[in-house]
């Protein structure tokens, strides 16, 4: 396979202004965001350097904005909303980081891909299991188009849906690992992702 | 004992005749990634992680299963080898159901370790999500096929060290799997001595103690090497009078 | 003349092909009908023998019947049992059988032209007895010279002299890899003293390959003689013939031949009156393609799971039960009696500098004349496919020729002038393989061909080493995307990279060669893969 091109780092001009920073929460447990909050006092440093323009834990903005420099994406792509948001992130972000094992491998959300067997929608199978086979009363698959997002046939890691620039594995990645990845990025450098401190799954 | 001299990545090393290229690499201070290999067990050359290049041939050779020969010039790394090793680890992750987050061997897993070694930050191959069962019929241990990488260490340790040959392989290709007895539930296999050696040598979380929870498996992978050494050197005899008379000269298995 | 055509002036007889191909086309019913028709005109087996024989070559037109008489041989194909009477009339008539008989006219549509290049360009060496003798009759085989060379070796030649002759012939392994046979024999013979084994690899498993089956079914004594000569040359007194279970007729005839030869003292203890012993045993496979790989085959003979092991050590050094073991393929061994009879130099005079002698091919696919042909090495691929095979039916153009089965590749039409030898085919990204040759017409989609062969490798991987077990599965999935038009441009790189990884890192030849059908079609038909990057690209 071709050597992967380096990520499109925020351009030189971006160094002169404050970086536009986002975090996104797809199909994950929010553990990666909890770990992000574990950055503790580094969050103050971060806040000095970036504008947090979109984040479930640090912003109240509902629409993913344009011109984002760096986005950490937690979670796998499991439903129509995840997919739509992933496309929006890719279209409006310079550097997309696959943030945590669910984004990198589909991890625990991906376990539902085991339901239904090959060639069948695991989304349908898992709904049937949960709302019909295991129902105590009133079995039936809930449908609310436009309100409850439809499940995709399979849960996918982020890079199978959009191109990803950097992978930050871990379940969750420790605050130290997040910091070690973010620090160089803020300076327009690509972090060295090797060794157990930066790479280990789980 | 005759000695073989060769070079590993340009570094001169001397190893005893009969040593493998893996040992020769070790002598040169190179630690090659391995999964199926385990000191004390017969090498099989199945995981292909320890492949090395040999000057004068185009074929890559498994260091674990290749005997060192006089004058060999071994190269353990190159851009191609690094790429092949990384692809191999990605294929391992993609062919099973390896979810480190809740695995018994999280933190003590050799597959997890080699992923770090080869720099795998994600898999370029889609995960296959095969349907695989769990055998929890044994009173003390369990086998989760989802985490099995078919290294056959369990097969070999049970056959070569314990002498029970409980484990073997069935089916082929991607359907290939470990079976106990005559493809019976493990708990029903009378040949099993419940010695637990298979659990100790398993590189992943496929074989584990039933009470192990997430990250609670603490294997003892040096066991085959230690036992083989003890038997070959008759180590228990050296302890002299401390041993009961019955064991002296009897050559009984100390394990 | 040997093989299909009998000597001019040969006694009247009918030879009915009794090989698997013609059997499935109804040769047994035809033979019964012929016997009834013969009785109906008051003739018996003495006056007009009806003899079952091995392959008569043009399998696609079976059931085949060769009709010998004073005027020579006429060959008929696809004769329905209802026309058995006409065949008997032609065969039993006085005078030249080319005469303007009514029966002849009735059979005109079934008459096959023996002067056609398909027959005329063949040089039977391995197949010289195949089609002319009764494979179930030791006497018939002996009348055709069977075991004469074995006796000569045992009585007059030293093992070194036998090996010299084989080395001189330039014979290379016909199983696919083309390792020099003489060199292999020397390696086994020169191992330290101790027990040795010979093994005949008759686990012919490539799709579209039936060369070895034809020898096993048509001339089993030739193979046994060849194996016995090999055993003498390397000093082995025990041997095995490993035949795939999917060849029931071949197994039956081989077992019968072995019993006959042992009962006659030609094989066994002190065989042919010599001081040498040779105990042979037929072992039947259990349906695993990988057991054609020599180390897996040996494990299977030992009663273990048929899985390859790393080489070195090679079987020539440490094979069956750790003893030096010579493994040769059926066609290699069956070439030996002729080589020893005519001399190594005679054999070496045929073929090319690096690829001597003749090679048997099984021609099939989109080609007019399908069947078995033995031709000198170095013959142009075009001669085989177009001149002998008659090209694509209905006048279509040849798109590619697949050689070497799932380990080989597709040679494009513009390279049909390539000489058929080991090196030339390898240079084109294919390989000689065991001899299957599948012709593809213009409607064949190459990514589909690649996926077809990859699926074969997925199913036949033993599962021992990772690249073959898991890599082929990923390759099949990737190829599926091209077939369905769902691929994206980056998938081409992925395909190429994974092919190279599986090729470079698999444990045995099966895995190492599994990517060849992809790599060769990528090389010659890349545009078809690019077209597979379709409108659905990127859809998960």
PDB file of C-alpha atoms in Angstrom, chain B:
ATOM      1  CA  UNK B   1      29.718 -28.201  20.905  1.00  0.00           C
ATOM      2  CA  UNK B   2      30.400 -26.722  17.484  1.00  0.00           C
ATOM      3  CA  UNK B   3      29.747 -23.092  16.843  1.00  0.00           C
ATOM      4  CA  UNK B   4      28.174 -21.330  13.870  1.00  0.00           C
ATOM      5  CA  UNK B   5      29.144 -17.806  12.940  1.00  0.00           C
ATOM      6  CA  UNK B   6      26.934 -15.574  10.874  1.00  0.00           C
ATOM      7  CA  UNK B   7      25.873 -11.959  10.579  1.00  0.00           C
ATOM      8  CA  UNK B   8      22.571 -10.468  11.606  1.00  0.00           C
ATOM      9  CA  UNK B   9      21.951  -6.978  10.211  1.00  0.00           C
ATOM     10  CA  UNK B  10      25.683  -6.736   9.615  1.00  0.00           C
ATOM     11  CA  UNK B  11      26.544  -7.679  13.174  1.00  0.00           C
ATOM     12  CA  UNK B  12      28.763 -10.769  13.674  1.00  0.00           C
ATOM     13  CA  UNK B  13      27.300 -13.360  16.004  1.00  0.00           C
ATOM     14  CA  UNK B  14      28.274 -16.859  17.107  1.00  0.00           C
ATOM     15  CA  UNK B  15      25.615 -19.395  18.109  1.00  0.00           C
ATOM     16  CA  UNK B  16      25.743 -23.096  18.973  1.00  0.00           C
ATOM     17  CA  UNK B  17      25.158 -25.450  16.049  1.00  0.00           C
ATOM     18  CA  UNK B  18      21.460 -26.198  15.755  1.00  0.00           C
ATOM     19  CA  UNK B  19      20.395 -22.752  16.933  1.00  0.00           C
ATOM     20  CA  UNK B  20      17.593 -21.027  15.046  1.00  0.00           C
ATOM     21  CA  UNK B  21      17.865 -17.713  13.260  1.00  0.00           C
ATOM     22  CA  UNK B  22      15.596 -16.335  15.965  1.00  0.00           C
ATOM     23  CA  UNK B  23      18.228 -17.214  18.550  1.00  0.00           C
ATOM     24  CA  UNK B  24      20.913 -15.776  16.300  1.00  0.00           C
ATOM     25  CA  UNK B  25      18.931 -12.539  16.035  1.00  0.00           C
ATOM     26  CA  UNK B  26      18.602 -12.540  19.817  1.00  0.00           C
ATOM     27  CA  UNK B  27      22.362 -12.923  20.097  1.00  0.00           C
ATOM     28  CA  UNK B  28      22.701  -9.824  17.935  1.00  0.00           C
ATOM     29  CA  UNK B  29      20.352  -7.954  20.223  1.00  0.00           C
ATOM     30  CA  UNK B  30      17.493  -7.964  17.712  1.00  0.00           C
ATOM     31  CA  UNK B  31      14.098  -8.846  19.108  1.00  0.00           C
ATOM     32  CA  UNK B  32      11.923 -10.067  16.270  1.00  0.00           C
ATOM     33  CA  UNK B  33       8.158  -9.986  16.706  1.00  0.00           C
ATOM     34  CA  UNK B  34       6.676 -13.477  17.164  1.00  0.00           C
ATOM     35  CA  UNK B  35       3.302 -14.968  17.982  1.00  0.00           C
ATOM     36  CA  UNK B  36       3.309 -18.691  17.247  1.00  0.00           C
ATOM     37  CA  UNK B  37       6.829 -19.204  18.532  1.00  0.00           C
ATOM     38  CA  UNK B  38       7.378 -20.034  22.178  1.00  0.00           C
ATOM     39  CA  UNK B  39      10.653 -21.155  23.710  1.00  0.00           C
ATOM     40  CA  UNK B  40      10.380 -24.797  24.699  1.00  0.00           C
ATOM     41  CA  UNK B  41       7.947 -25.775  21.937  1.00  0.00           C
ATOM     42  CA  UNK B  42       8.648 -27.081  18.429  1.00  0.00           C
ATOM     43  CA  UNK B  43       8.543 -24.181  15.963  1.00  0.00           C
ATOM     44  CA  UNK B  44       5.855 -24.196  13.262  1.00  0.00           C
ATOM     45  CA  UNK B  45       6.497 -20.984  11.320  1.00  0.00           C
ATOM     46  CA  UNK B  46       2.802 -20.136  11.083  1.00  0.00           C
ATOM     47  CA  UNK B  47       2.408 -16.483  12.075  1.00  0.00           C
ATOM     48  CA  UNK B  48       5.067 -15.231   9.628  1.00  0.00           C
ATOM     49  CA  UNK B  49       5.981 -12.262  11.832  1.00  0.00           C
ATOM     50  CA  UNK B  50       9.597 -13.350  12.307  1.00  0.00           C
ATOM     51  CA  UNK B  51      10.308 -13.633   8.572  1.00  0.00           C
ATOM     52  CA  UNK B  52      13.806 -12.500   7.713  1.00  0.00           C
ATOM     53  CA  UNK B  53      15.685 -12.026   4.461  1.00  0.00           C
ATOM     54  CA  UNK B  54      18.741 -14.051   3.647  1.00  0.00           C
ATOM     55  CA  UNK B  55      21.468 -12.721   1.422  1.00  0.00           C
ATOM     56  CA  UNK B  56      21.592 -14.730  -1.769  1.00  0.00           C
ATOM     57  CA  UNK B  57      17.956 -15.761  -1.824  1.00  0.00           C
ATOM     58  CA  UNK B  58      14.774 -13.914  -2.632  1.00  0.00           C
ATOM     59  CA  UNK B  59      12.666 -16.064  -0.350  1.00  0.00           C
ATOM     60  CA  UNK B  60      11.852 -14.858   3.146  1.00  0.00           C
ATOM     61  CA  UNK B  61      12.438 -17.409   5.880  1.00  0.00           C
ATOM     62  CA  UNK B  62      10.782 -17.806   9.298  1.00  0.00           C
ATOM     63  CA  UNK B  63      13.572 -17.154  11.785  1.00  0.00           C
ATOM     64  CA  UNK B  64      11.954 -19.433  14.362  1.00  0.00           C
ATOM     65  CA  UNK B  65      11.964 -22.483  12.082  1.00  0.00           C
ATOM     66  CA  UNK B  66      15.205 -21.922  10.177  1.00  0.00           C
ATOM     67  CA  UNK B  67      18.467 -23.324  11.446  1.00  0.00           C
ATOM     68  CA  UNK B  68      21.422 -20.965  11.452  1.00  0.00           C
ATOM     69  CA  UNK B  69      24.163 -21.993   9.051  1.00  0.00           C
ATOM     70  CA  UNK B  70      27.776 -20.954   8.771  1.00  0.00           C
ATOM     71  CA  UNK B  71      28.315 -17.688   6.929  1.00  0.00           C
ATOM     72  CA  UNK B  72      24.662 -16.714   6.583  1.00  0.00           C
ATOM     73  CA  UNK B  73      23.970 -13.005   6.187  1.00  0.00           C
ATOM     74  CA  UNK B  74      20.593 -12.347   7.754  1.00  0.00           C
ATOM     75  CA  UNK B  75      18.668  -9.138   7.456  1.00  0.00           C
ATOM     76  CA  UNK B  76      15.830  -8.716   9.938  1.00  0.00           C
ATOM     77  CA  UNK B  77      14.364  -5.485   8.724  1.00  0.00           C
ATOM     78  CA  UNK B  78      13.622  -3.558   5.559  1.00  0.00           C
ATOM     79  CA  UNK B  79      10.749  -1.341   4.407  1.00  0.00           C
ATOM     80  CA  UNK B  80       9.112  -4.410   2.830  1.00  0.00           C
ATOM     81  CA  UNK B  81       9.484  -6.557   5.956  1.00  0.00           C
ATOM     82  CA  UNK B  82       8.118  -3.771   8.133  1.00  0.00           C
ATOM     83  CA  UNK B  83       5.131  -3.367   5.841  1.00  0.00           C
ATOM     84  CA  UNK B  84       4.512  -7.140   5.657  1.00  0.00           C
ATOM     85  CA  UNK B  85       4.639  -7.429   9.441  1.00  0.00           C
ATOM     86  CA  UNK B  86       2.224  -4.605   9.923  1.00  0.00           C
ATOM     87  CA  UNK B  87      -0.156  -6.063   7.344  1.00  0.00           C
ATOM     88  CA  UNK B  88       0.109  -9.441   9.073  1.00  0.00           C
ATOM     89  CA  UNK B  89      -0.918  -7.958  12.414  1.00  0.00           C
ATOM     90  CA  UNK B  90      -3.787  -6.102  10.750  1.00  0.00           C
ATOM     91  CA  UNK B  91      -4.922  -9.396   9.202  1.00  0.00           C
ATOM     92  CA  UNK B  92      -4.848 -11.029  12.647  1.00  0.00           C
ATOM     93  CA  UNK B  93      -7.048  -8.302  14.085  1.00  0.00           C
ATOM     94  CA  UNK B  94      -9.407  -8.385  11.105  1.00  0.00           C
ATOM     95  CA  UNK B  95      -9.917 -12.171  11.036  1.00  0.00           C
ATOM     96  CA  UNK B  96     -11.018 -12.634  14.653  1.00  0.00           C
ATOM     97  CA  UNK B  97     -13.083 -10.640  17.130  1.00  0.00           C
ATOM     98  CA  UNK B  98     -10.387  -8.876  19.085  1.00  0.00           C
ATOM     99  CA  UNK B  99     -11.946  -6.242  21.299  1.00  0.00           C
ATOM    100  CA  UNK B 100      -9.188  -5.312  23.721  1.00  0.00           C
ATOM    101  CA  UNK B 101     -11.482  -3.154  25.825  1.00  0.00           C
ATOM    102  CA  UNK B 102     -13.162  -6.021  27.631  1.00  0.00           C
ATOM    103  CA  UNK B 103     -10.667  -8.856  27.017  1.00  0.00           C
ATOM    104  CA  UNK B 104      -9.326 -10.950  29.893  1.00  0.00           C
ATOM    105  CA  UNK B 105      -5.798 -10.533  28.565  1.00  0.00           C
ATOM    106  CA  UNK B 106      -5.951  -6.774  27.983  1.00  0.00           C
ATOM    107  CA  UNK B 107      -2.522  -5.588  29.070  1.00  0.00           C
ATOM    108  CA  UNK B 108      -0.968  -9.066  28.962  1.00  0.00           C
ATOM    109  CA  UNK B 109      -1.707  -9.858  25.338  1.00  0.00           C
ATOM    110  CA  UNK B 110       0.995 -10.656  22.804  1.00  0.00           C
ATOM    111  CA  UNK B 111      -1.223  -9.662  19.889  1.00  0.00           C
ATOM    112  CA  UNK B 112      -1.711  -6.266  21.526  1.00  0.00           C
ATOM    113  CA  UNK B 113       2.064  -6.086  22.029  1.00  0.00           C
ATOM    114  CA  UNK B 114       2.974  -6.874  18.433  1.00  0.00           C
ATOM    115  CA  UNK B 115       0.438  -4.312  17.236  1.00  0.00           C
ATOM    116  CA  UNK B 116       2.476  -1.717  19.118  1.00  0.00           C
ATOM    117  CA  UNK B 117       5.754  -3.185  17.864  1.00  0.00           C
ATOM    118  CA  UNK B 118       4.740  -2.961  14.209  1.00  0.00           C
ATOM    119  CA  UNK B 119       3.182   0.470  14.669  1.00  0.00           C
ATOM    120  CA  UNK B 120      -0.389  -0.536  13.876  1.00  0.00           C
ATOM    121  CA  UNK B 121      -2.617   2.440  14.702  1.00  0.00           C
ATOM    122  CA  UNK B 122      -5.577   1.063  12.737  1.00  0.00           C
ATOM    123  CA  UNK B 123      -6.411  -1.801  10.380  1.00  0.00           C
ATOM    124  CA  UNK B 124      -6.635  -1.090   6.690  1.00  0.00           C
ATOM    125  CA  UNK B 125      -8.543  -4.363   6.291  1.00  0.00           C
ATOM    126  CA  UNK B 126     -12.199  -4.432   7.290  1.00  0.00           C
ATOM    127  CA  UNK B 127     -12.914  -6.554  10.338  1.00  0.00           C
ATOM    128  CA  UNK B 128     -14.613  -9.811   9.388  1.00  0.00           C
ATOM    129  CA  UNK B 129     -16.739 -10.393  12.512  1.00  0.00           C
ATOM    130  CA  UNK B 130     -16.764 -14.197  12.215  1.00  0.00           C
ATOM    131  CA  UNK B 131     -19.352 -16.122  14.243  1.00  0.00           C
ATOM    132  CA  UNK B 132     -17.327 -18.079  16.766  1.00  0.00           C
ATOM    133  CA  UNK B 133     -18.400 -19.940  19.905  1.00  0.00           C
ATOM    134  CA  UNK B 134     -17.123 -19.982  23.468  1.00  0.00           C
ATOM    135  CA  UNK B 135     -16.489 -23.307  25.225  1.00  0.00           C
ATOM    136  CA  UNK B 136     -17.042 -22.885  28.952  1.00  0.00           C
ATOM    137  CA  UNK B 137     -17.614 -26.577  29.678  1.00  0.00           C
ATOM    138  CA  UNK B 138     -14.408 -27.063  31.645  1.00  0.00           C
ATOM    139  CA  UNK B 139     -14.815 -26.470  35.397  1.00  0.00           C
ATOM    140  CA  UNK B 140     -11.735 -24.232  35.702  1.00  0.00           C
ATOM    141  CA  UNK B 141     -10.894 -22.898  32.275  1.00  0.00           C
ATOM    142  CA  UNK B 142     -12.657 -21.569  29.196  1.00  0.00           C
ATOM    143  CA  UNK B 143     -11.919 -21.181  25.505  1.00  0.00           C
ATOM    144  CA  UNK B 144     -13.133 -18.136  23.619  1.00  0.00           C
ATOM    145  CA  UNK B 145     -12.610 -18.850  19.929  1.00  0.00           C
ATOM    146  CA  UNK B 146     -13.198 -15.173  19.160  1.00  0.00           C
ATOM    147  CA  UNK B 147      -9.719 -14.377  20.443  1.00  0.00           C
ATOM    148  CA  UNK B 148      -7.920 -17.398  18.993  1.00  0.00           C
ATOM    149  CA  UNK B 149      -5.170 -16.634  16.460  1.00  0.00           C
ATOM    150  CA  UNK B 150      -4.397 -20.307  15.668  1.00  0.00           C
ATOM    151  CA  UNK B 151      -0.818 -20.120  16.915  1.00  0.00           C
ATOM    152  CA  UNK B 152      -1.206 -23.769  18.069  1.00  0.00           C
ATOM    153  CA  UNK B 153       0.861 -23.198  21.203  1.00  0.00           C
ATOM    154  CA  UNK B 154      -1.862 -24.977  23.183  1.00  0.00           C
ATOM    155  CA  UNK B 155      -1.767 -27.905  20.763  1.00  0.00           C
ATOM    156  CA  UNK B 156       1.987 -28.195  21.088  1.00  0.00           C
ATOM    157  CA  UNK B 157       2.332 -27.662  24.825  1.00  0.00           C
ATOM    158  CA  UNK B 158      -0.334 -30.275  25.526  1.00  0.00           C
ATOM    159  CA  UNK B 159       1.261 -32.742  23.125  1.00  0.00           C
ATOM    160  CA  UNK B 160       4.942 -32.081  23.711  1.00  0.00           C
ATOM    161  CA  UNK B 161       5.138 -31.097  27.381  1.00  0.00           C
ATOM    162  CA  UNK B 162       2.048 -32.470  29.073  1.00  0.00           C
ATOM    163  CA  UNK B 163       1.797 -35.512  26.767  1.00  0.00           C
ATOM    164  CA  UNK B 164      -1.994 -35.460  26.742  1.00  0.00           C
ATOM    165  CA  UNK B 165      -2.652 -34.173  23.199  1.00  0.00           C
ATOM    166  CA  UNK B 166      -6.051 -32.824  24.102  1.00  0.00           C
ATOM    167  CA  UNK B 167      -5.903 -30.062  21.495  1.00  0.00           C
ATOM    168  CA  UNK B 168      -5.745 -30.214  17.741  1.00  0.00           C
ATOM    169  CA  UNK B 169      -6.964 -28.392  14.652  1.00  0.00           C
ATOM    170  CA  UNK B 170     -10.139 -28.961  12.695  1.00  0.00           C
ATOM    171  CA  UNK B 171     -11.524 -27.567   9.435  1.00  0.00           C
ATOM    172  CA  UNK B 172      -9.370 -25.481   7.153  1.00  0.00           C
ATOM    173  CA  UNK B 173      -8.746 -21.974   5.883  1.00  0.00           C
ATOM    174  CA  UNK B 174     -10.718 -19.296   7.665  1.00  0.00           C
ATOM    175  CA  UNK B 175     -12.900 -22.014   9.244  1.00  0.00           C
ATOM    176  CA  UNK B 176      -9.840 -23.527  10.904  1.00  0.00           C
ATOM    177  CA  UNK B 177     -10.269 -23.826  14.677  1.00  0.00           C
ATOM    178  CA  UNK B 178      -8.847 -25.434  17.773  1.00  0.00           C
ATOM    179  CA  UNK B 179     -10.699 -28.507  19.001  1.00  0.00           C
ATOM    180  CA  UNK B 180     -10.421 -30.512  22.184  1.00  0.00           C
ATOM    181  CA  UNK B 181     -10.596 -34.300  22.230  1.00  0.00           C
ATOM    182  CA  UNK B 182     -12.568 -35.634  19.317  1.00  0.00           C
ATOM    183  CA  UNK B 183     -14.198 -32.240  18.770  1.00  0.00           C
ATOM    184  CA  UNK B 184     -15.993 -32.574  22.113  1.00  0.00           C
ATOM    185  CA  UNK B 185     -16.716 -29.944  24.727  1.00  0.00           C
ATOM    186  CA  UNK B 186     -13.485 -29.418  26.645  1.00  0.00           C
ATOM    187  CA  UNK B 187     -15.068 -30.394  29.935  1.00  0.00           C
ATOM    188  CA  UNK B 188     -15.936 -33.833  28.548  1.00  0.00           C
ATOM    189  CA  UNK B 189     -12.451 -34.687  27.345  1.00  0.00           C
ATOM    190  CA  UNK B 190     -11.147 -37.350  29.712  1.00  0.00           C
ATOM    191  CA  UNK B 191      -7.579 -36.996  28.424  1.00  0.00           C
ATOM    192  CA  UNK B 192      -7.401 -33.445  29.816  1.00  0.00           C
ATOM    193  CA  UNK B 193      -5.397 -33.408  33.026  1.00  0.00           C
ATOM    194  CA  UNK B 194      -6.550 -29.868  33.839  1.00  0.00           C
ATOM    195  CA  UNK B 195      -2.877 -28.901  34.143  1.00  0.00           C
ATOM    196  CA  UNK B 196      -3.626 -25.474  32.653  1.00  0.00           C
ATOM    197  CA  UNK B 197      -0.466 -25.300  30.545  1.00  0.00           C
ATOM    198  CA  UNK B 198      -2.501 -24.368  27.467  1.00  0.00           C
ATOM    199  CA  UNK B 199      -3.959 -21.420  29.368  1.00  0.00           C
ATOM    200  CA  UNK B 200      -0.530 -20.280  30.517  1.00  0.00           C
ATOM    201  CA  UNK B 201       0.972 -20.246  27.013  1.00  0.00           C
ATOM    202  CA  UNK B 202      -1.948 -18.743  25.075  1.00  0.00           C
ATOM    203  CA  UNK B 203      -0.747 -15.429  23.626  1.00  0.00           C
ATOM    204  CA  UNK B 204      -4.207 -13.836  23.680  1.00  0.00           C
ATOM    205  CA  UNK B 205      -7.367 -14.107  25.715  1.00  0.00           C
ATOM    206  CA  UNK B 206      -8.577 -17.242  23.939  1.00  0.00           C
ATOM    207  CA  UNK B 207      -7.738 -19.602  26.801  1.00  0.00           C
ATOM    208  CA  UNK B 208      -8.274 -18.264  30.301  1.00  0.00           C
ATOM    209  CA  UNK B 209      -9.254 -19.075  33.863  1.00  0.00           C
ATOM    210  CA  UNK B 210     -12.991 -18.900  34.262  1.00  0.00           C
ATOM    211  CA  UNK B 211     -12.750 -16.420  37.109  1.00  0.00           C
ATOM    212  CA  UNK B 212     -10.624 -14.000  35.057  1.00  0.00           C
ATOM    213  CA  UNK B 213     -12.377 -10.730  34.327  1.00  0.00           C
ATOM    214  CA  UNK B 214     -11.259  -7.946  32.022  1.00  0.00           C
ATOM    215  CA  UNK B 215      -7.476  -7.467  32.195  1.00  0.00           C
ATOM    216  CA  UNK B 216      -7.214 -10.137  34.913  1.00  0.00           C
ATOM    217  CA  UNK B 217      -5.360 -12.847  32.999  1.00  0.00           C
ATOM    218  CA  UNK B 218      -1.723 -13.173  34.090  1.00  0.00           C
ATOM    219  CA  UNK B 219      -0.159 -15.933  31.996  1.00  0.00           C
ATOM    220  CA  UNK B 220       3.084 -17.779  32.660  1.00  0.00           C
ATOM    221  CA  UNK B 221       4.509 -18.158  29.183  1.00  0.00           C
ATOM    222  CA  UNK B 222       7.987 -19.267  30.269  1.00  0.00           C
ATOM    223  CA  UNK B 223       6.512 -22.530  31.559  1.00  0.00           C
ATOM    224  CA  UNK B 224       7.339 -24.787  28.568  1.00  0.00           C
ATOM    225  CA  UNK B 225      10.912 -23.554  28.418  1.00  0.00           C
ATOM    226  CA  UNK B 226      11.411 -24.033  32.146  1.00  0.00           C
ATOM    227  CA  UNK B 227       9.877 -27.495  32.133  1.00  0.00           C
ATOM    228  CA  UNK B 228      11.860 -28.629  29.125  1.00  0.00           C
ATOM    229  CA  UNK B 229      15.063 -27.341  30.646  1.00  0.00           C
ATOM    230  CA  UNK B 230      14.270 -28.998  33.960  1.00  0.00           C
ATOM    231  CA  UNK B 231      13.675 -32.319  32.240  1.00  0.00           C
ATOM    232  CA  UNK B 232      16.641 -32.158  29.922  1.00  0.00           C
ATOM    233  CA  UNK B 233      19.000 -31.245  32.733  1.00  0.00           C
ATOM    234  CA  UNK B 234      17.297 -33.394  35.359  1.00  0.00           C
ATOM    235  CA  UNK B 235      17.243 -30.339  37.576  1.00  0.00           C
ATOM    236  CA  UNK B 236      15.279 -32.048  40.314  1.00  0.00           C
ATOM    237  CA  UNK B 237      18.101 -34.560  40.796  1.00  0.00           C
ATOM    238  CA  UNK B 238      20.599 -31.816  41.517  1.00  0.00           C
ATOM    239  CA  UNK B 239      18.754 -30.979  44.666  1.00  0.00           C
ATOM    240  CA  UNK B 240      20.186 -34.217  46.047  1.00  0.00           C
ATOM    241  CA  UNK B 241      19.066 -35.532  49.412  1.00  0.00           C
ATOM    242  CA  UNK B 242      16.296 -33.022  49.744  1.00  0.00           C
ATOM    243  CA  UNK B 243      14.167 -35.158  47.436  1.00  0.00           C
ATOM    244  CA  UNK B 244      12.331 -38.245  48.634  1.00  0.00           C
ATOM    245  CA  UNK B 245      14.022 -41.497  47.697  1.00  0.00           C
ATOM    246  CA  UNK B 246      11.240 -42.550  45.383  1.00  0.00           C
ATOM    247  CA  UNK B 247      11.905 -39.695  42.982  1.00  0.00           C
ATOM    248  CA  UNK B 248      15.672 -40.262  42.817  1.00  0.00           C
ATOM    249  CA  UNK B 249      16.630 -41.836  39.519  1.00  0.00           C
ATOM    250  CA  UNK B 250      13.024 -42.481  38.757  1.00  0.00           C
ATOM    251  CA  UNK B 251      12.986 -39.684  36.214  1.00  0.00           C
ATOM    252  CA  UNK B 252       9.433 -38.855  37.171  1.00  0.00           C
ATOM    253  CA  UNK B 253       7.857 -35.768  35.711  1.00  0.00           C
ATOM    254  CA  UNK B 254       8.317 -33.050  38.311  1.00  0.00           C
ATOM    255  CA  UNK B 255       5.412 -30.956  37.068  1.00  0.00           C
TER     256      UNK B 255
END
